[in-house]
């Protein structure tokens, strides 16, 4: 159901991938507190079950699926259709972190990162958006990263995968808005979460230390990002930038790219020294 002003009403059927921890769990909690039913999807059954146990209300689902698998996502769609006969909100959140210089990241790591971070979103879209089109309403939130808007050294494969999510979301927005389906893309910078548990990459130790420092020093956490994401998406915003400093950096990159690049180099050098 869509509110006349475009906001989704409480009591919706919501699916969140990567809901077993971190941002995904916080998103599930936020939706459940509003009175929504949430399908908590994770690669690990115990994590999905734990999230559901934390949710207020009833009617929630704990489901297991690998977003990197066509067959698993098709099976997930069948489970959701069997339980709910449709879907109102799709949050494509599941993803992994990786690092390494572009030329030194293995082909296998490039493929793994793109298969999960980009194609995992594509699979979610392919399986669940047709349900929304049949209903004539719905909301899709794709989780990307500020690295998908502004590339940074050491994040080549990750940034490319997230840039793909941004481009995908822009295309979806134009395709689906006339059909009554709203699309948002979330592009956070570093915040306190457990993303580094999945961090892999060639010579990744120095970069992982930098990322850990930036996460720890972030003024916001996963719960803050979750609340911002839901509120701003329901206000009709497409590009979601929860960090105030990234809004400034995004403006700078678009309007003063030379200055942005020089500041990027200084920023990376400073944080690399701090991590060391």
PDB file of C-alpha atoms in Angstrom, residues 89-264:
ATOM      1  CA  UNK A  89       9.837  -3.320   0.220  1.00  0.00           C
ATOM      2  CA  UNK A  90      13.050  -4.915  -1.080  1.00  0.00           C
ATOM      3  CA  UNK A  91      16.341  -3.971   0.564  1.00  0.00           C
ATOM      4  CA  UNK A  92      19.334  -5.361  -1.327  1.00  0.00           C
ATOM      5  CA  UNK A  93      21.857  -5.034   1.488  1.00  0.00           C
ATOM      6  CA  UNK A  94      24.048  -8.150   1.395  1.00  0.00           C
ATOM      7  CA  UNK A  95      27.643  -7.558   0.349  1.00  0.00           C
ATOM      8  CA  UNK A  96      31.292  -8.150   1.116  1.00  0.00           C
ATOM      9  CA  UNK A  97      34.338  -5.927   1.598  1.00  0.00           C
ATOM     10  CA  UNK A  98      37.627  -6.303  -0.207  1.00  0.00           C
ATOM     11  CA  UNK A  99      40.746  -4.271  -0.792  1.00  0.00           C
ATOM     12  CA  UNK A 100      43.875  -4.175  -2.882  1.00  0.00           C
ATOM     13  CA  UNK A 101      45.396  -2.246  -5.741  1.00  0.00           C
ATOM     14  CA  UNK A 102      43.554  -2.695  -9.023  1.00  0.00           C
ATOM     15  CA  UNK A 103      46.414  -4.392 -10.880  1.00  0.00           C
ATOM     16  CA  UNK A 104      47.257  -6.661  -7.938  1.00  0.00           C
ATOM     17  CA  UNK A 105      43.766  -7.895  -7.107  1.00  0.00           C
ATOM     18  CA  UNK A 106      43.340 -11.423  -8.410  1.00  0.00           C
ATOM     19  CA  UNK A 107      40.829 -12.247 -11.127  1.00  0.00           C
ATOM     20  CA  UNK A 108      39.056 -14.535  -8.671  1.00  0.00           C
ATOM     21  CA  UNK A 109      38.644 -11.704  -6.157  1.00  0.00           C
ATOM     22  CA  UNK A 110      37.345  -9.326  -8.867  1.00  0.00           C
ATOM     23  CA  UNK A 111      34.795 -11.950  -9.913  1.00  0.00           C
ATOM     24  CA  UNK A 112      33.758 -12.799  -6.356  1.00  0.00           C
ATOM     25  CA  UNK A 113      33.269  -9.152  -5.402  1.00  0.00           C
ATOM     26  CA  UNK A 114      31.239  -8.273  -8.479  1.00  0.00           C
ATOM     27  CA  UNK A 115      29.192 -11.478  -8.264  1.00  0.00           C
ATOM     28  CA  UNK A 116      28.096 -10.755  -4.702  1.00  0.00           C
ATOM     29  CA  UNK A 117      28.015  -6.950  -4.480  1.00  0.00           C
ATOM     30  CA  UNK A 118      26.605  -6.187  -7.937  1.00  0.00           C
ATOM     31  CA  UNK A 119      25.071  -9.358  -9.331  1.00  0.00           C
ATOM     32  CA  UNK A 120      23.584 -10.135  -5.914  1.00  0.00           C
ATOM     33  CA  UNK A 121      21.597  -6.918  -6.230  1.00  0.00           C
ATOM     34  CA  UNK A 122      20.696  -7.748  -9.829  1.00  0.00           C
ATOM     35  CA  UNK A 123      19.388 -11.139  -8.713  1.00  0.00           C
ATOM     36  CA  UNK A 124      17.246  -9.540  -6.048  1.00  0.00           C
ATOM     37  CA  UNK A 125      15.846  -7.114  -8.592  1.00  0.00           C
ATOM     38  CA  UNK A 126      15.137  -9.813 -11.160  1.00  0.00           C
ATOM     39  CA  UNK A 127      13.316 -12.042  -8.674  1.00  0.00           C
ATOM     40  CA  UNK A 128      11.283  -9.510  -6.696  1.00  0.00           C
ATOM     41  CA  UNK A 129      10.644  -6.403  -8.786  1.00  0.00           C
ATOM     42  CA  UNK A 130       8.206  -8.257 -11.091  1.00  0.00           C
ATOM     43  CA  UNK A 131       6.045  -8.866  -7.992  1.00  0.00           C
ATOM     44  CA  UNK A 132       5.928  -5.123  -7.393  1.00  0.00           C
ATOM     45  CA  UNK A 133       5.174  -4.407 -11.025  1.00  0.00           C
ATOM     46  CA  UNK A 134       2.219  -6.789 -10.816  1.00  0.00           C
ATOM     47  CA  UNK A 135       0.999  -4.954  -7.679  1.00  0.00           C
ATOM     48  CA  UNK A 136       1.595  -1.513  -9.176  1.00  0.00           C
ATOM     49  CA  UNK A 137       3.489  -0.398  -6.057  1.00  0.00           C
ATOM     50  CA  UNK A 138       6.630  -1.019  -4.047  1.00  0.00           C
ATOM     51  CA  UNK A 139       9.960   0.303  -2.845  1.00  0.00           C
ATOM     52  CA  UNK A 140      13.513  -0.841  -3.593  1.00  0.00           C
ATOM     53  CA  UNK A 141      16.558   0.230  -1.609  1.00  0.00           C
ATOM     54  CA  UNK A 142      19.908  -0.830  -3.042  1.00  0.00           C
ATOM     55  CA  UNK A 143      22.890  -0.558  -0.715  1.00  0.00           C
ATOM     56  CA  UNK A 144      25.968   0.763  -2.497  1.00  0.00           C
ATOM     57  CA  UNK A 145      28.745   2.876  -0.965  1.00  0.00           C
ATOM     58  CA  UNK A 146      30.338   6.285  -1.278  1.00  0.00           C
ATOM     59  CA  UNK A 147      33.152   4.292  -2.923  1.00  0.00           C
ATOM     60  CA  UNK A 148      30.694   3.767  -5.786  1.00  0.00           C
ATOM     61  CA  UNK A 149      30.385   7.529  -6.275  1.00  0.00           C
ATOM     62  CA  UNK A 150      34.016   8.464  -5.717  1.00  0.00           C
ATOM     63  CA  UNK A 151      36.758   5.918  -6.260  1.00  0.00           C
ATOM     64  CA  UNK A 152      39.589   5.622  -3.763  1.00  0.00           C
ATOM     65  CA  UNK A 153      42.985   3.894  -3.883  1.00  0.00           C
ATOM     66  CA  UNK A 154      42.986   0.336  -2.625  1.00  0.00           C
ATOM     67  CA  UNK A 155      39.254  -0.139  -3.206  1.00  0.00           C
ATOM     68  CA  UNK A 156      39.226  -0.905  -6.922  1.00  0.00           C
ATOM     69  CA  UNK A 157      37.087  -4.047  -7.086  1.00  0.00           C
ATOM     70  CA  UNK A 158      34.839  -2.917  -4.246  1.00  0.00           C
ATOM     71  CA  UNK A 159      34.350   0.536  -5.764  1.00  0.00           C
ATOM     72  CA  UNK A 160      33.587  -0.886  -9.206  1.00  0.00           C
ATOM     73  CA  UNK A 161      30.998  -3.262  -7.763  1.00  0.00           C
ATOM     74  CA  UNK A 162      29.314  -0.433  -5.852  1.00  0.00           C
ATOM     75  CA  UNK A 163      29.467   1.968  -8.818  1.00  0.00           C
ATOM     76  CA  UNK A 164      27.575  -0.699 -10.723  1.00  0.00           C
ATOM     77  CA  UNK A 165      24.881  -0.683  -8.036  1.00  0.00           C
ATOM     78  CA  UNK A 166      24.560   3.096  -8.383  1.00  0.00           C
ATOM     79  CA  UNK A 167      24.226   2.875 -12.183  1.00  0.00           C
ATOM     80  CA  UNK A 168      21.744   0.013 -11.866  1.00  0.00           C
ATOM     81  CA  UNK A 169      19.673   2.049  -9.413  1.00  0.00           C
ATOM     82  CA  UNK A 170      19.614   5.083 -11.716  1.00  0.00           C
ATOM     83  CA  UNK A 171      18.297   2.959 -14.560  1.00  0.00           C
ATOM     84  CA  UNK A 172      15.741   1.265 -12.318  1.00  0.00           C
ATOM     85  CA  UNK A 173      14.516   4.606 -11.055  1.00  0.00           C
ATOM     86  CA  UNK A 174      13.628   5.729 -14.575  1.00  0.00           C
ATOM     87  CA  UNK A 175      12.067   2.379 -15.444  1.00  0.00           C
ATOM     88  CA  UNK A 176      10.027   1.869 -12.298  1.00  0.00           C
ATOM     89  CA  UNK A 177       8.874   5.275 -11.099  1.00  0.00           C
ATOM     90  CA  UNK A 178       6.157   5.448 -13.794  1.00  0.00           C
ATOM     91  CA  UNK A 179       4.957   2.073 -12.510  1.00  0.00           C
ATOM     92  CA  UNK A 180       4.501   3.279  -8.934  1.00  0.00           C
ATOM     93  CA  UNK A 181       7.741   1.793  -7.574  1.00  0.00           C
ATOM     94  CA  UNK A 182      10.219   4.036  -5.764  1.00  0.00           C
ATOM     95  CA  UNK A 183      13.972   3.350  -5.930  1.00  0.00           C
ATOM     96  CA  UNK A 184      16.687   4.634  -3.596  1.00  0.00           C
ATOM     97  CA  UNK A 185      20.408   3.920  -3.453  1.00  0.00           C
ATOM     98  CA  UNK A 186      22.301   4.157  -0.175  1.00  0.00           C
ATOM     99  CA  UNK A 187      25.920   5.362  -0.379  1.00  0.00           C
ATOM    100  CA  UNK A 188      27.428   5.476   3.108  1.00  0.00           C
ATOM    101  CA  UNK A 189      31.046   6.080   3.973  1.00  0.00           C
ATOM    102  CA  UNK A 190      32.684   4.257   6.887  1.00  0.00           C
ATOM    103  CA  UNK A 191      30.527   3.641   9.956  1.00  0.00           C
ATOM    104  CA  UNK A 192      30.633   1.287  12.926  1.00  0.00           C
ATOM    105  CA  UNK A 193      29.610  -2.149  11.648  1.00  0.00           C
ATOM    106  CA  UNK A 194      31.020  -5.653  11.169  1.00  0.00           C
ATOM    107  CA  UNK A 195      31.698  -5.344   7.429  1.00  0.00           C
ATOM    108  CA  UNK A 196      35.423  -5.968   7.891  1.00  0.00           C
ATOM    109  CA  UNK A 197      34.686  -9.542   8.977  1.00  0.00           C
ATOM    110  CA  UNK A 198      34.264 -10.316   5.264  1.00  0.00           C
ATOM    111  CA  UNK A 199      37.251  -8.194   4.192  1.00  0.00           C
ATOM    112  CA  UNK A 200      39.610  -9.906   1.772  1.00  0.00           C
ATOM    113  CA  UNK A 201      42.167  -8.754  -0.743  1.00  0.00           C
ATOM    114  CA  UNK A 202      45.744  -8.770  -1.905  1.00  0.00           C
ATOM    115  CA  UNK A 203      48.131  -7.218   0.667  1.00  0.00           C
ATOM    116  CA  UNK A 204      45.053  -6.110   2.585  1.00  0.00           C
ATOM    117  CA  UNK A 205      46.477  -5.633   6.087  1.00  0.00           C
ATOM    118  CA  UNK A 206      47.435  -1.899   5.880  1.00  0.00           C
ATOM    119  CA  UNK A 207      44.165  -0.969   4.168  1.00  0.00           C
ATOM    120  CA  UNK A 208      42.149  -3.007   6.637  1.00  0.00           C
ATOM    121  CA  UNK A 209      43.788  -1.113   9.485  1.00  0.00           C
ATOM    122  CA  UNK A 210      42.916   2.218   7.863  1.00  0.00           C
ATOM    123  CA  UNK A 211      39.307   1.117   7.331  1.00  0.00           C
ATOM    124  CA  UNK A 212      39.053  -0.067  10.939  1.00  0.00           C
ATOM    125  CA  UNK A 213      40.312   3.310  12.191  1.00  0.00           C
ATOM    126  CA  UNK A 214      37.828   5.203  10.029  1.00  0.00           C
ATOM    127  CA  UNK A 215      34.957   3.000  11.175  1.00  0.00           C
ATOM    128  CA  UNK A 216      35.873   3.479  14.809  1.00  0.00           C
ATOM    129  CA  UNK A 217      36.081   7.255  14.449  1.00  0.00           C
ATOM    130  CA  UNK A 218      32.768   7.557  12.589  1.00  0.00           C
ATOM    131  CA  UNK A 219      30.180   9.753  14.348  1.00  0.00           C
ATOM    132  CA  UNK A 220      27.370   7.396  13.270  1.00  0.00           C
ATOM    133  CA  UNK A 221      26.685   3.689  13.616  1.00  0.00           C
ATOM    134  CA  UNK A 222      24.597   1.073  11.809  1.00  0.00           C
ATOM    135  CA  UNK A 223      21.422   1.992  13.711  1.00  0.00           C
ATOM    136  CA  UNK A 224      21.807   5.638  12.676  1.00  0.00           C
ATOM    137  CA  UNK A 225      22.306   4.652   9.034  1.00  0.00           C
ATOM    138  CA  UNK A 226      19.269   2.349   9.127  1.00  0.00           C
ATOM    139  CA  UNK A 227      16.960   5.042  10.524  1.00  0.00           C
ATOM    140  CA  UNK A 228      18.235   7.616   8.017  1.00  0.00           C
ATOM    141  CA  UNK A 229      17.815   5.171   5.119  1.00  0.00           C
ATOM    142  CA  UNK A 230      14.186   4.349   5.859  1.00  0.00           C
ATOM    143  CA  UNK A 231      13.175   7.931   6.631  1.00  0.00           C
ATOM    144  CA  UNK A 232      14.812   9.486   3.581  1.00  0.00           C
ATOM    145  CA  UNK A 233      13.672   6.761   1.205  1.00  0.00           C
ATOM    146  CA  UNK A 234      10.099   7.284   2.356  1.00  0.00           C
ATOM    147  CA  UNK A 235      10.481  11.010   1.731  1.00  0.00           C
ATOM    148  CA  UNK A 236      11.160  10.101  -1.885  1.00  0.00           C
ATOM    149  CA  UNK A 237      14.905  10.750  -1.913  1.00  0.00           C
ATOM    150  CA  UNK A 238      16.904   8.746  -4.461  1.00  0.00           C
ATOM    151  CA  UNK A 239      20.542   9.244  -3.430  1.00  0.00           C
ATOM    152  CA  UNK A 240      20.994   8.589   0.286  1.00  0.00           C
ATOM    153  CA  UNK A 241      24.152  10.011   1.885  1.00  0.00           C
ATOM    154  CA  UNK A 242      23.954   9.493   5.659  1.00  0.00           C
ATOM    155  CA  UNK A 243      27.317  11.131   6.441  1.00  0.00           C
ATOM    156  CA  UNK A 244      27.325  14.935   6.431  1.00  0.00           C
ATOM    157  CA  UNK A 245      30.958  15.063   5.305  1.00  0.00           C
ATOM    158  CA  UNK A 246      30.277  12.843   2.274  1.00  0.00           C
ATOM    159  CA  UNK A 247      27.557  15.229   1.107  1.00  0.00           C
ATOM    160  CA  UNK A 248      30.224  17.930   1.017  1.00  0.00           C
ATOM    161  CA  UNK A 249      32.724  15.607  -0.653  1.00  0.00           C
ATOM    162  CA  UNK A 250      30.139  14.590  -3.270  1.00  0.00           C
ATOM    163  CA  UNK A 251      29.438  18.237  -4.066  1.00  0.00           C
ATOM    164  CA  UNK A 252      33.186  18.918  -4.288  1.00  0.00           C
ATOM    165  CA  UNK A 253      33.814  15.971  -6.618  1.00  0.00           C
ATOM    166  CA  UNK A 254      31.091  17.086  -9.022  1.00  0.00           C
ATOM    167  CA  UNK A 255      31.897  20.792  -9.114  1.00  0.00           C
ATOM    168  CA  UNK A 256      35.632  20.987  -8.309  1.00  0.00           C
ATOM    169  CA  UNK A 257      37.093  17.618  -9.370  1.00  0.00           C
ATOM    170  CA  UNK A 258      40.721  18.762  -9.405  1.00  0.00           C
ATOM    171  CA  UNK A 259      40.555  20.064  -5.863  1.00  0.00           C
ATOM    172  CA  UNK A 260      38.682  16.945  -4.781  1.00  0.00           C
ATOM    173  CA  UNK A 261      41.448  14.701  -6.144  1.00  0.00           C
ATOM    174  CA  UNK A 262      44.171  16.636  -4.354  1.00  0.00           C
ATOM    175  CA  UNK A 263      42.210  16.505  -1.106  1.00  0.00           C
ATOM    176  CA  UNK A 264      41.655  12.770  -1.596  1.00  0.00           C
TER     177      UNK A 264
END
